[in-house]
Short mmCIF file of C-alpha atoms in Angstrom, two decimals:
data_model
loop_
_atom_site.label_atom_id
_atom_site.label_comp_id
_atom_site.label_asym_id
_atom_site.label_seq_id
_atom_site.Cartn_x
_atom_site.Cartn_y
_atom_site.Cartn_z
CA MET R 1 -9.02 8.89 -4.38
CA ILE R 2 -12.01 7.24 -2.75
CA ARG R 3 -10.70 8.24 0.71
CA ASN R 4 -9.59 11.73 -0.28
CA TYR R 5 -10.76 14.41 2.18
CA TYR R 6 -13.10 16.03 -0.36
CA THR R 7 -14.52 12.67 -1.47
CA ILE R 8 -15.34 11.93 2.17
CA ILE R 9 -17.13 15.29 2.46
CA LYS R 10 -19.30 14.35 -0.54
CA ALA R 11 -19.96 10.88 0.87
CA ILE R 12 -21.05 12.36 4.24
CA ASN R 13 -23.51 14.65 2.49
CA GLU R 14 -25.18 11.58 0.97
CA LEU R 15 -24.94 9.55 4.17
CA LYS R 16 -26.82 12.29 6.05
CA SER R 17 -29.95 11.25 4.13
CA LEU R 18 -30.03 8.29 6.56
CA ILE R 19 -30.37 10.47 9.68
CA GLY R 20 -33.37 9.21 11.63
CA CYS R 21 -32.99 5.62 10.37
CA LYS R 22 -32.53 2.70 12.76
CA ILE R 23 -29.65 0.22 12.71
CA ILE R 24 -31.04 -3.31 12.40
CA SER R 25 -27.75 -5.16 11.79
CA VAL R 26 -23.98 -4.75 11.59
CA PHE R 27 -22.15 -7.62 9.91
CA SER R 28 -19.29 -8.72 7.69
CA GLN R 29 -19.40 -11.24 4.86
CA GLU R 30 -15.98 -10.56 3.36
CA ARG R 31 -12.58 -9.68 4.72
CA ASN R 32 -11.94 -6.04 5.68
CA SER R 33 -15.50 -4.96 4.94
CA ILE R 34 -18.32 -4.04 7.33
CA ILE R 35 -21.96 -3.50 6.39
CA ILE R 36 -24.32 -1.41 8.55
CA GLU R 37 -27.95 -2.14 7.73
CA PHE R 38 -30.37 0.76 8.30
CA ILE R 39 -34.13 0.90 7.96
CA ASP R 40 -36.68 3.69 7.90
CA SER R 41 -40.43 3.16 7.85
CA ILE R 42 -40.28 1.90 4.25
CA GLN R 43 -36.84 0.91 2.99
CA VAL R 44 -33.61 -0.87 3.94
CA TYR R 45 -30.25 0.85 3.28
CA TYR R 46 -26.74 -0.57 3.40
CA VAL R 47 -23.72 1.50 4.39
CA GLN R 48 -20.44 -0.16 3.42
CA TYR R 49 -17.16 0.50 5.21
CA ASN R 50 -14.02 -0.92 3.60
CA ILE R 51 -10.72 -1.02 5.47
CA SER R 52 -8.28 -2.35 2.83
CA SER R 53 -5.63 0.04 1.47
CA GLN R 54 -6.90 -0.04 -2.12
CA ASN R 55 -10.60 0.30 -1.34
CA CYS R 56 -10.80 2.15 2.00
CA SER R 57 -14.15 3.98 1.84
CA LEU R 58 -17.51 4.72 3.47
CA PHE R 59 -20.61 4.97 1.27
CA ILE R 60 -24.20 3.88 0.64
CA ASN R 61 -24.18 0.68 -1.41
CA SER R 62 -27.51 0.58 -3.23
CA ASN R 63 -26.50 -2.62 -5.08
CA PHE R 64 -25.61 -4.64 -2.00
CA SER R 65 -26.96 -8.16 -1.53
CA ARG R 66 -26.62 -9.95 1.80
CA ALA R 67 -25.20 -13.47 1.66
CA LYS R 68 -27.19 -16.39 3.03
CA LYS R 69 -24.21 -17.90 4.86
CA ASN R 70 -20.70 -17.10 6.14
CA VAL R 71 -21.95 -13.85 7.68
CA ILE R 72 -20.45 -12.61 10.96
CA GLU R 73 -22.60 -10.37 13.18
CA LEU R 74 -20.72 -7.42 14.70
CA PHE R 75 -21.31 -4.44 17.05
CA GLN R 76 -24.45 -5.91 18.59
CA SER R 77 -24.52 -3.10 21.17
CA VAL R 78 -25.60 -0.51 18.55
CA VAL R 79 -28.39 -2.57 16.96
CA GLY R 80 -31.69 -0.82 17.50
CA GLU R 81 -30.19 2.65 17.88
CA HIS R 82 -31.11 5.54 15.57
CA LEU R 83 -28.72 7.66 13.55
CA GLN R 84 -28.84 11.26 14.78
CA ASP R 85 -25.93 12.99 13.04
CA ILE R 86 -22.82 12.44 10.92
CA GLN R 87 -19.67 14.53 11.23
CA LEU R 88 -16.20 14.66 9.66
CA ILE R 89 -13.39 15.58 12.03
CA GLU R 90 -11.81 18.77 10.70
CA ASN R 91 -8.61 18.31 8.70
CA ASP R 92 -8.79 14.56 9.21
CA ARG R 93 -10.29 11.46 7.60
CA ILE R 94 -12.27 10.38 10.65
CA VAL R 95 -16.07 10.15 10.46
CA THR R 96 -18.48 9.83 13.38
CA PHE R 97 -22.03 8.45 13.36
CA SER R 98 -23.83 9.86 16.42
CA LEU R 99 -26.44 7.31 17.57
CA THR R 100 -28.97 7.37 20.38
CA ASN R 101 -26.60 6.14 23.10
CA THR R 102 -23.40 5.47 21.21
CA ASP R 103 -21.06 6.92 18.61
CA LEU R 104 -19.52 4.92 15.78
CA VAL R 105 -16.11 6.18 14.66
CA PHE R 106 -14.63 5.32 11.25
CA TYR R 107 -10.95 5.79 10.42
CA LEU R 108 -10.46 6.21 6.65
CA PHE R 109 -6.68 5.92 6.37
CA GLY R 110 -6.34 2.55 4.65
CA ALA R 111 -4.74 -0.53 6.18
CA PRO R 112 -3.28 -0.92 8.75
CA LYS R 113 -4.45 2.33 10.40
CA SER R 114 -8.16 2.07 9.57
CA ASN R 115 -10.62 0.76 12.11
CA MET R 116 -14.24 1.09 13.24
CA ILE R 117 -14.95 1.55 16.95
CA ALA R 118 -17.98 2.19 19.14
CA ILE R 119 -17.75 4.61 22.05
CA ASN R 120 -20.29 5.44 24.74
CA LYS R 121 -21.28 8.97 25.73
CA GLU R 122 -18.39 9.04 28.22
CA SER R 123 -15.99 8.43 25.25
CA VAL R 124 -15.03 4.96 26.47
CA ILE R 125 -14.44 2.38 23.71
CA ILE R 126 -17.03 -0.40 24.08
CA ASP R 127 -16.39 -2.28 20.81
CA SER R 128 -13.80 -2.39 18.03
CA PHE R 129 -13.49 -4.18 14.69
CA LYS R 130 -9.70 -4.53 15.08
CA ASN R 131 -7.56 -4.92 18.22
CA SER R 132 -10.66 -5.22 20.40
CA LYS R 133 -8.82 -6.81 23.35
CA LYS R 134 -6.41 -3.90 23.50
CA LEU R 135 -8.85 -1.06 22.81
CA ILE R 136 -12.07 -1.95 24.67
CA GLY R 137 -12.22 -0.03 27.95
CA GLU R 138 -9.75 2.63 26.79
CA LYS R 139 -10.66 6.30 26.84
CA PHE R 140 -11.08 7.66 23.30
CA GLU R 141 -9.86 11.09 22.27
CA PHE R 142 -10.29 12.69 18.87
CA PRO R 143 -7.00 13.88 17.36
CA ASN R 144 -6.48 17.58 16.88
CA THR R 145 -4.86 17.78 13.45
CA GLU R 146 -3.45 21.12 12.44
CA LEU R 147 -2.35 21.66 8.84
CA ILE R 148 -0.05 24.43 7.64
CA GLU R 149 0.30 26.39 4.44
CA PHE R 150 2.35 24.65 1.74
CA SER R 151 4.94 27.46 1.72
CA LYS R 152 5.58 27.00 5.47
CA PHE R 153 6.86 23.44 5.03
CA PRO R 154 10.63 22.84 5.47
CA GLN R 155 12.47 24.46 2.59
CA GLU R 156 13.84 21.14 1.29
CA THR R 157 10.27 19.81 0.81
CA THR R 158 9.07 19.40 -2.78
CA LEU R 159 6.11 21.38 -4.08
CA LEU R 160 4.12 18.18 -4.68
CA ASP R 161 4.71 16.87 -1.18
CA SER R 162 3.90 20.16 0.54
CA LEU R 163 0.72 20.76 -1.51
CA SER R 164 -0.42 17.18 -0.83
CA LYS R 165 -0.14 17.58 2.94
CA SER R 166 -0.90 21.27 3.34
CA ASN R 167 -4.00 22.96 4.75
CA PHE R 168 -5.64 22.51 1.35
CA ASN R 169 -5.82 18.76 2.12
CA PHE R 170 -5.46 17.92 -1.57
CA GLY R 171 -3.62 14.63 -1.51
CA LYS R 172 -1.30 13.55 -4.33
CA TYR R 173 -3.51 13.72 -7.43
CA TYR R 174 -5.11 17.11 -6.84
CA ALA R 175 -1.67 18.50 -5.90
CA GLU R 176 -0.37 17.13 -9.21
CA GLU R 177 -3.24 18.88 -10.96
CA ILE R 178 -2.17 22.24 -9.52
CA CYS R 179 1.40 21.64 -10.77
CA SER R 180 0.10 20.60 -14.17
CA MET R 181 -2.23 23.60 -14.55
CA LEU R 182 0.55 26.03 -13.64
CA ASN R 183 3.22 24.08 -15.53
CA PHE R 184 5.36 23.76 -12.39
CA ASN R 185 7.83 20.95 -11.84
CA PRO R 186 6.24 18.97 -8.94
CA ASN R 187 9.73 18.17 -7.62
CA ILE R 188 10.81 21.79 -7.29
CA LEU R 189 11.80 22.62 -3.72
CA ILE R 190 9.93 25.20 -1.64
CA SER R 191 13.19 27.09 -1.27
CA ASP R 192 13.37 27.56 -5.05
CA LEU R 193 9.94 29.16 -5.38
CA LYS R 194 9.74 32.91 -5.88
CA ASP R 195 7.25 35.01 -3.93
CA TYR R 196 5.02 35.68 -6.92
CA GLU R 197 4.97 31.92 -7.68
CA ILE R 198 3.79 31.16 -4.13
CA VAL R 199 1.00 33.73 -4.56
CA LEU R 200 0.03 32.15 -7.88
CA ILE R 201 -0.02 28.62 -6.43
CA ASN R 202 -2.15 29.79 -3.48
CA LYS R 203 -4.63 31.47 -5.81
CA GLU R 204 -4.93 28.38 -8.02
CA SER R 205 -5.24 26.13 -4.97
CA TYR R 206 -8.15 28.12 -3.50
CA GLU R 207 -9.92 27.97 -6.85
CA LEU R 208 -9.39 24.21 -7.08
CA LYS R 209 -10.62 23.74 -3.50
CA ASN R 210 -13.85 25.59 -4.38
CA GLN R 211 -14.28 23.41 -7.48
CA LEU R 212 -13.93 20.28 -5.38
CA ILE R 213 -16.46 21.50 -2.80
CA GLU R 214 -18.99 22.69 -5.39
CA SER R 215 -18.69 19.76 -7.82
CA ILE R 216 -21.90 17.85 -8.51
CA GLU R 217 -20.52 15.39 -11.08
CA TYR R 218 -18.01 12.70 -10.19
CA TYR R 219 -15.71 10.86 -12.58
CA ILE R 220 -13.95 7.55 -13.02
CA LEU R 221 -10.86 8.54 -14.99
CA LYS R 222 -8.14 6.50 -16.71
CA ASN R 223 -4.60 7.28 -17.89
CA GLU R 224 -2.51 5.73 -20.67
CA ASN R 225 -1.35 2.95 -18.32
CA ASN R 226 -4.95 1.92 -17.65
CA LYS R 227 -4.74 3.14 -14.04
CA ILE R 228 -8.12 4.37 -12.84
CA VAL R 229 -9.03 6.97 -10.21
CA LEU R 230 -12.19 8.51 -8.80
CA SER R 231 -12.10 12.30 -9.03
CA LEU R 232 -14.46 15.16 -8.26
CA ILE R 233 -13.06 17.05 -11.26
CA LYS R 234 -11.42 16.14 -14.58
CA LEU R 235 -7.65 15.72 -14.36
CA ASN R 236 -4.94 16.45 -16.94
CA LYS R 237 -2.94 13.34 -16.04
CA PHE R 238 -6.02 11.11 -16.43
CA PRO R 239 -7.44 12.32 -19.75
CA GLU R 240 -9.98 9.55 -20.40
CA VAL R 241 -13.40 9.81 -18.75
CA VAL R 242 -14.65 6.24 -18.27
CA PHE R 243 -17.80 6.93 -16.22
CA THR R 244 -19.69 9.98 -14.93
CA PHE R 245 -21.97 9.96 -11.86
CA ASN R 246 -24.13 12.40 -9.94
CA SER R 247 -23.95 10.19 -6.81
CA ILE R 248 -20.63 9.90 -4.99
CA SER R 249 -21.67 6.57 -3.44
CA LYS R 250 -22.31 5.08 -6.88
CA ALA R 251 -19.00 6.52 -8.09
CA ILE R 252 -17.12 4.97 -5.13
CA ASN R 253 -18.78 1.60 -5.67
CA LYS R 254 -17.95 1.68 -9.39
CA ARG R 255 -14.32 2.58 -8.70
CA ILE R 256 -14.02 -0.39 -6.32
CA VAL R 257 -15.52 -2.75 -8.91
CA SER R 258 -13.31 -1.25 -11.64
CA GLU R 259 -10.23 -1.69 -9.46
CA ILE R 260 -11.07 -5.38 -9.00
CA ILE R 261 -11.49 -5.76 -12.77
CA PHE R 262 -8.21 -3.91 -13.38
CA SER R 263 -6.38 -6.13 -10.84
CA THR R 264 -7.78 -9.21 -12.58
CA TYR R 265 -6.67 -7.85 -15.96
CA ASN R 266 -3.23 -7.01 -14.61
CA LYS R 267 -2.69 -10.49 -13.15
CA GLU R 268 -3.97 -12.22 -16.31
CA PHE R 269 -1.82 -9.97 -18.49
CA LYS R 270 1.34 -10.71 -16.48
CA ASP R 271 0.62 -14.45 -16.47
CA ILE R 272 0.27 -14.53 -20.26
CA GLU R 273 3.26 -12.24 -20.78
CA GLN R 274 5.48 -14.41 -18.57
CA ARG R 275 4.34 -17.58 -20.28
CA ILE R 276 5.06 -16.23 -23.77
CA SER R 277 8.37 -14.68 -22.65
CA ARG R 278 9.53 -17.99 -21.15
CA LEU R 279 8.67 -19.79 -24.38
CA ILE R 280 10.59 -17.17 -26.38
CA ASN R 281 13.65 -17.63 -24.14
CA LYS R 282 13.42 -21.42 -24.30
CA ILE R 283 13.04 -21.58 -28.08
CA SER R 284 15.77 -18.92 -28.58
CA ASN R 285 18.16 -21.06 -26.51
CA ASP R 286 17.15 -24.20 -28.43
CA ILE R 287 17.76 -22.42 -31.74
CA GLN R 288 21.15 -21.18 -30.57
CA ILE R 289 22.21 -24.67 -29.43
CA SER R 290 20.86 -26.25 -32.64
CA ARG R 291 22.78 -23.80 -34.81
CA GLN R 292 25.96 -24.54 -32.90
CA ILE R 293 25.48 -28.29 -33.30
CA VAL R 294 24.48 -28.05 -36.96
CA GLY R 295 27.50 -25.87 -37.65
CA ASP R 296 29.90 -28.25 -35.92
CA SER R 297 29.83 -31.91 -36.96
CA ALA R 298 33.44 -32.50 -35.82
CA ARG R 299 32.23 -34.57 -32.86
CA ILE R 300 30.56 -37.09 -35.16
CA ASP R 301 33.69 -37.34 -37.34
CA GLU R 302 35.82 -37.78 -34.20
CA TYR R 303 33.69 -40.66 -32.87
CA ARG R 304 33.72 -42.34 -36.27
CA LYS R 305 37.50 -41.91 -36.60
CA TRP R 306 38.14 -43.38 -33.15
CA GLY R 307 35.91 -46.34 -33.98
CA GLU R 308 37.84 -46.97 -37.23
CA LEU R 309 41.22 -46.73 -35.51
CA LEU R 310 40.21 -49.19 -32.78
CA LEU R 311 38.82 -51.54 -35.43
CA SER R 312 42.09 -51.39 -37.37
CA GLN R 313 44.05 -53.00 -34.52
CA THR R 314 45.43 -56.53 -34.98
CA ILE R 315 43.81 -58.23 -31.97
CA LEU R 316 40.33 -56.92 -31.37
CA GLN R 317 39.41 -59.23 -28.49
CA ILE R 318 41.98 -57.92 -26.00
CA LYS R 319 41.03 -55.44 -23.27
CA PRO R 320 43.08 -52.27 -23.00
CA ILE R 321 45.17 -51.81 -19.86
CA GLU R 322 44.77 -48.03 -19.57
CA LYS R 323 41.73 -45.78 -19.85
CA THR R 324 43.37 -43.93 -22.76
CA LEU R 325 44.77 -45.71 -25.79
CA THR R 326 47.33 -44.00 -28.05
CA ILE R 327 47.11 -45.02 -31.73
CA ILE R 328 49.16 -43.65 -34.66
CA ASP R 329 47.25 -43.46 -37.92
CA TYR R 330 48.65 -44.27 -41.36
CA ASP R 331 49.39 -40.56 -41.85
CA GLU R 332 51.52 -40.77 -38.66
CA LYS R 333 49.08 -38.57 -36.71
CA GLU R 334 48.77 -39.54 -33.05
CA TYR R 335 45.29 -40.04 -31.50
CA LYS R 336 44.59 -40.41 -27.79
CA ILE R 337 41.32 -42.33 -27.52
CA PRO R 338 39.38 -42.72 -24.22
CA VAL R 339 38.40 -46.38 -23.80
CA ASN R 340 36.65 -48.62 -21.28
CA PRO R 341 39.20 -51.13 -19.84
CA GLU R 342 36.33 -53.48 -19.01
CA LYS R 343 35.50 -53.92 -22.71
CA THR R 344 37.50 -55.27 -25.67
CA LEU R 345 38.84 -53.10 -28.47
CA LEU R 346 36.05 -54.39 -30.71
CA GLU R 347 33.40 -53.46 -28.13
CA ASN R 348 34.97 -50.03 -27.66
CA SER R 349 34.97 -49.43 -31.41
CA GLN R 350 31.32 -50.43 -31.62
CA ILE R 351 30.53 -47.97 -28.81
CA TYR R 352 32.09 -45.13 -30.83
CA PHE R 353 30.30 -46.16 -34.03
CA SER R 354 27.05 -46.20 -32.06
CA LYS R 355 27.78 -42.75 -30.60
CA ALA R 356 28.58 -41.39 -34.06
CA LYS R 357 25.29 -42.79 -35.37
CA LYS R 358 23.25 -41.32 -32.49
CA GLU R 359 24.92 -37.91 -32.82
CA HIS R 360 24.29 -37.99 -36.56
CA GLN R 361 20.60 -38.78 -35.95
CA LYS R 362 20.35 -35.92 -33.43
CA LEU R 363 22.02 -33.61 -35.93
CA GLU R 364 19.54 -34.53 -38.66
CA ILE R 365 16.58 -34.07 -36.30
CA ARG R 366 17.84 -30.63 -35.26
CA LYS R 367 18.37 -29.67 -38.91
CA GLU R 368 14.83 -30.76 -39.69
CA ARG R 369 13.27 -28.93 -36.72
CA LEU R 370 15.29 -25.72 -36.93
CA PRO R 371 13.09 -23.92 -39.55
CA SER R 372 9.87 -24.64 -37.60
CA LYS R 373 11.48 -23.41 -34.37
CA ILE R 374 12.57 -20.18 -36.06
CA GLN R 375 9.03 -19.72 -37.40
CA LYS R 376 7.48 -20.35 -33.98
CA LEU R 377 9.89 -17.88 -32.39
CA GLU R 378 8.78 -15.17 -34.81
CA GLU R 379 5.12 -15.99 -34.12
CA LEU R 380 5.68 -15.73 -30.37
CA LYS R 381 7.46 -12.40 -30.71
CA SER R 382 4.60 -11.09 -32.86
CA THR R 383 2.07 -12.42 -30.31
CA LEU R 384 3.87 -10.62 -27.48
CA LEU R 385 3.62 -7.33 -29.39
CA LYS R 386 -0.11 -7.89 -29.95
CA LEU R 387 -0.59 -8.67 -26.24
CA LYS R 388 0.81 -5.25 -25.32
CA GLU R 389 -1.94 -3.59 -27.37
CA ILE R 390 -4.74 -5.25 -25.36
CA LYS R 391 -6.42 -2.95 -22.82
CA SER R 392 -9.47 -4.82 -21.47
CA VAL R 393 -10.31 -8.10 -19.72
CA LYS R 394 -12.74 -9.00 -22.51
CA GLU R 395 -10.07 -8.58 -25.18
CA LEU R 396 -7.63 -10.54 -23.02
CA GLU R 397 -10.03 -13.50 -22.74
CA LYS R 398 -10.46 -13.57 -26.52
CA PHE R 399 -6.69 -13.31 -26.97
CA LYS R 400 -6.15 -16.29 -24.64
CA ASP R 401 -8.49 -18.44 -26.72
CA ASN R 402 -6.73 -17.44 -29.94
CA ILE R 403 -3.24 -18.43 -28.77
CA LYS R 404 -4.01 -21.80 -27.16
CA ASN R 405 -2.48 -23.72 -30.05
CA LEU R 406 0.59 -21.50 -30.23
CA ILE R 407 1.56 -21.98 -26.60
CA GLY R 408 0.77 -25.68 -26.69
CA ARG R 409 -1.87 -25.92 -23.94
CA LYS R 410 -4.81 -24.11 -22.36
CA MET R 411 -4.16 -20.74 -20.84
CA GLU R 412 -6.39 -21.75 -17.91
CA ASP R 413 -3.55 -24.02 -16.79
CA PHE R 414 -1.38 -21.01 -15.91
CA GLN R 415 -2.14 -21.43 -12.23
CA ASN R 416 -0.38 -24.81 -12.41
CA GLU R 417 2.77 -23.22 -13.81
CA PRO R 418 5.75 -23.19 -11.41
CA SER R 419 5.85 -19.40 -11.72
CA ALA R 420 2.36 -19.26 -10.18
CA LYS R 421 3.32 -21.53 -7.27
CA TYR R 422 6.82 -20.34 -6.48
CA ARG R 423 8.84 -17.13 -6.67
CA THR R 424 10.56 -17.20 -10.06
CA PHE R 425 13.79 -15.50 -11.18
CA ASP R 426 15.21 -15.52 -14.70
CA LEU R 427 18.98 -15.49 -14.15
CA GLY R 428 19.85 -15.23 -17.84
CA ASP R 429 21.41 -17.73 -20.26
CA GLY R 430 18.27 -19.86 -19.99
CA TYR R 431 18.60 -20.53 -16.24
CA ILE R 432 15.51 -20.20 -14.02
CA LEU R 433 15.58 -20.21 -10.22
CA TYR R 434 12.47 -21.23 -8.27
CA VAL R 435 12.13 -20.17 -4.62
CA GLY R 436 9.70 -21.61 -2.06
CA LYS R 437 7.26 -19.34 -0.22
CA ASN R 438 6.65 -21.32 3.01
CA ALA R 439 7.39 -24.69 4.60
CA GLN R 440 4.73 -26.63 2.67
CA ASN R 441 5.68 -24.83 -0.53
CA ASN R 442 9.36 -25.72 0.10
CA ASP R 443 8.38 -29.37 0.42
CA GLU R 444 6.53 -29.36 -2.88
CA LEU R 445 9.30 -27.48 -4.67
CA THR R 446 12.04 -29.85 -3.46
CA MET R 447 10.32 -33.23 -3.33
CA LYS R 448 7.90 -32.95 -6.27
CA PHE R 449 9.00 -30.22 -8.67
CA ALA R 450 12.81 -30.48 -8.68
CA LYS R 451 14.46 -33.11 -10.90
CA PRO R 452 17.43 -35.22 -9.70
CA ASN R 453 20.11 -33.17 -11.49
CA ASP R 454 18.68 -29.75 -10.65
CA ILE R 455 20.76 -27.71 -8.20
CA TRP R 456 19.18 -27.32 -4.74
CA MET R 457 20.17 -24.37 -2.52
CA HIS R 458 19.50 -23.19 1.02
CA ALA R 459 21.11 -20.70 3.39
CA ARG R 460 23.30 -22.76 5.72
CA ALA R 461 22.50 -23.11 9.44
CA THR R 462 19.49 -20.77 9.35
CA GLY R 463 15.84 -20.82 8.32
CA GLY R 464 14.92 -19.86 4.79
CA SER R 465 13.40 -20.79 1.46
CA HIS R 466 14.37 -23.83 -0.56
CA CYS R 467 15.73 -22.77 -3.97
CA VAL R 468 15.91 -24.91 -7.10
CA LEU R 469 18.03 -23.97 -10.11
CA VAL R 470 16.68 -25.87 -13.10
CA ILE R 471 19.40 -27.57 -15.15
CA ARG R 472 18.76 -28.38 -18.80
CA ASP R 473 20.64 -31.01 -20.82
CA ASN R 474 22.84 -31.70 -17.77
CA GLN R 475 24.84 -28.54 -18.49
CA LYS R 476 26.81 -27.20 -15.54
CA PRO R 477 25.80 -23.58 -14.86
CA PRO R 478 28.47 -20.86 -15.01
CA LYS R 479 29.81 -19.47 -11.73
CA LYS R 480 28.00 -16.16 -12.26
CA ILE R 481 24.65 -17.99 -12.43
CA LEU R 482 25.43 -19.96 -9.28
CA MET R 483 26.36 -16.72 -7.51
CA LYS R 484 23.12 -14.98 -8.57
CA ALA R 485 21.12 -17.97 -7.31
CA ALA R 486 23.05 -18.04 -4.02
CA GLU R 487 22.42 -14.31 -3.48
CA ILE R 488 18.68 -14.88 -3.87
CA ALA R 489 18.79 -17.90 -1.52
CA ALA R 490 20.59 -15.73 1.05
CA TYR R 491 18.02 -12.95 0.61
CA TYR R 492 15.11 -15.32 1.30
CA SER R 493 16.60 -16.51 4.58
CA GLN R 494 16.53 -15.37 8.17
CA ALA R 495 20.09 -14.10 7.68
CA ARG R 496 18.95 -11.53 5.09
CA ASN R 497 20.47 -8.63 7.07
CA ALA R 498 23.94 -10.19 7.26
CA LYS R 499 26.68 -8.86 4.97
CA TYR R 500 27.49 -12.34 3.66
CA VAL R 501 25.64 -15.63 4.12
CA PRO R 502 26.98 -19.19 3.61
CA VAL R 503 24.69 -20.92 1.10
CA ALA R 504 24.82 -24.70 0.78
CA TYR R 505 24.11 -26.26 -2.59
CA THR R 506 24.02 -29.75 -4.06
CA LEU R 507 22.18 -31.77 -6.67
CA LYS R 508 18.57 -32.43 -5.72
CA LYS R 509 19.21 -36.21 -5.83
CA TYR R 510 21.34 -35.76 -2.70
CA VAL R 511 18.45 -34.14 -0.81
CA ARG R 512 16.07 -36.36 1.15
CA LYS R 513 13.24 -35.83 3.61
CA PRO R 514 13.43 -37.91 6.81
CA LYS R 515 10.35 -39.97 7.55
CA GLY R 516 7.92 -38.05 9.75
CA ALA R 517 9.90 -34.80 9.50
CA ASN R 518 8.12 -31.44 9.61
CA PRO R 519 7.32 -29.66 6.33
CA GLY R 520 10.42 -28.06 4.82
CA THR R 521 12.84 -30.26 6.82
CA VAL R 522 15.42 -32.10 4.69
CA VAL R 523 18.82 -33.77 4.97
CA ILE R 524 21.45 -33.06 2.31
CA GLY R 525 24.64 -34.78 1.22
CA ARG R 526 27.65 -33.83 -0.91
CA GLU R 527 27.04 -30.19 -0.23
CA GLU R 528 29.25 -27.34 -1.30
CA VAL R 529 29.17 -23.86 0.22
CA ILE R 530 29.30 -20.47 -1.45
CA MET R 531 29.46 -17.13 0.39
CA ALA R 532 26.83 -14.77 -1.01
CA GLU R 533 25.62 -11.24 -0.34
CA PRO R 534 21.84 -11.31 0.32
CA LYS R 535 20.23 -9.43 -2.56
CA LEU R 536 17.80 -9.74 -5.43
CA PRO R 537 18.76 -9.31 -9.10
CA GLN R 538 19.34 -5.70 -10.20
CA GLU R 539 19.29 -4.52 -6.58
#
C-alpha cells in the first residue's frame, strides 16, 4: 500500500520539509525510477519516484547513493529552481511540486498510467518522462475526481469493491479491515445490506479514516503466505509486525527492499520446488517401469525360446524366405518367429540369444538399482516437505547447500535448466513439453536442446512458438498427450483466437534450419497435422 491515498498524504507531509531547497539534478540510474536531488545551505536530499506497478511511490530516500556511471540526466529545465510548495490533488493520487517557474506533476497509479511531467505556469507540458513526443506542447488539466458514498454504488457491487473505491478512498486492504472488524462478508452485495448495517459501516469507516490520518507509526506487516504490506495501522489479515517506523519515507523504502527480497525468495523457492518435483516424477516413472520389467521376464524367455527353436533346425546355414518363420515345437505348439531374411537361421538364433542376454542383464541391473531408487524417492519427498517449511532467503540458501548431493548437482545451475530458459508444461505420464519464448529462443530449443526422436510441434501456416515434446526410451506418446501438446502449441501462436488451429508435428530429426535463414525459421519433413483448440492445461 505504498501508493495508497493515506500513505501519499503522510509522504507529502515529510516531503514538505524540503520546501525552500533547490533542485541541483534530476536523473535516472535504473529503469522506472527517477531521482530528484535537492540541496539546502548544508545538506543534499534525494527524492525518489518509482513508476513500476509493485513499487510505485514518492518519498525521501535517505540511504540513496548515486552511481558513478550509467546515469541519465532528465528534466534539465527545472534544475536550479526552488521548491515552493507540495500539494496532493483531492481524491486522487496526483502530487504537484510547485517550483519557481515550473510545476512537477507525479502520477502515482502504477504502470502503465504513472508518469512525471513538467508544466509551465500556463499549464503547458514542457517535459515528460514517458510519451514525451506526444505530450510536450499539450495543455495540461488536472482531473476533477468525485467519489461517492459506498452505499450509493450500483446495488450489484460488493461491499469490498464499493468501500475500496468510495469517498473514504481506502483501497483494498483497509476496506478488508473494515469487513474484518465488523465480521461482514466482503462479497456481500450492497443490495443485501440493511439500513442499520450501512450506518454501522459508515461509523466504523470514519473512525478508521481518522486513525489513518492521525497515525504516527507505520508498519511492515506479513501474513501466513509471507506476503508483505506497508500499513499505517495494524491489520487483522496481516498479523505479523515485521518492522515499525516513525518515518513514512523509511517505511516505504523498507517495503520496496523487502518486496525485492520476497521476489527473490519466491523465484528461488519455485526453482528448487520444480527441480525436486521433476526428479520425483522422473524417479517415480523409473520405479514404475522397473517394477513392470522385474515382474515380467516373459520377454527374455521368449527370445531364448525362439533362439533354441531356430537352432534346432536341420540346416542352419540357409536364409529364410519370409520375414516370419513358423516352427512347431516338440510339444506340437506353433511359434511364429520374426526373422531377418538377409541372415541365416544360425545368425538369427544368435541374435535372439544375444537379445535374451542383454534383456537379462538389464533386468538384473534394474533389480539391483530398484531399492536405491525407492530410497531416493522417499528422501526427495521428505525434502519437498521440508522446503515448504522454509520462510526466509537465508534459510533457503542453507537448504540449497544441504541438498546439493541429493539432487546430483549444484543448485546454482538452475538457471541452465530448460525450465528456466523455456516455458515448461508437465503433461502427465512423465511427458514434458518445452515451448520457445521468441525467435532466438525457438532456435536454441529446436536446434540445440531437442533430441532427434523428440516430437517437434508448430502451428501450421502462422507464426508461433516452437514446441518440443521430450520422448524417453523411444516410447510413442499417447494420443491424449499429443493433443495436450498441440493445444499449447496452438495457444502460443498468432492463431490463438481461432476456434481450432492446425498444428504440424514431426520428429525433430526431420526439422532443419536452412543456411542463412532468420532465427526461428525451419523446414520440416514427414509432418502430420492435428487440429487443436488453443488453450493451456486446466483452462
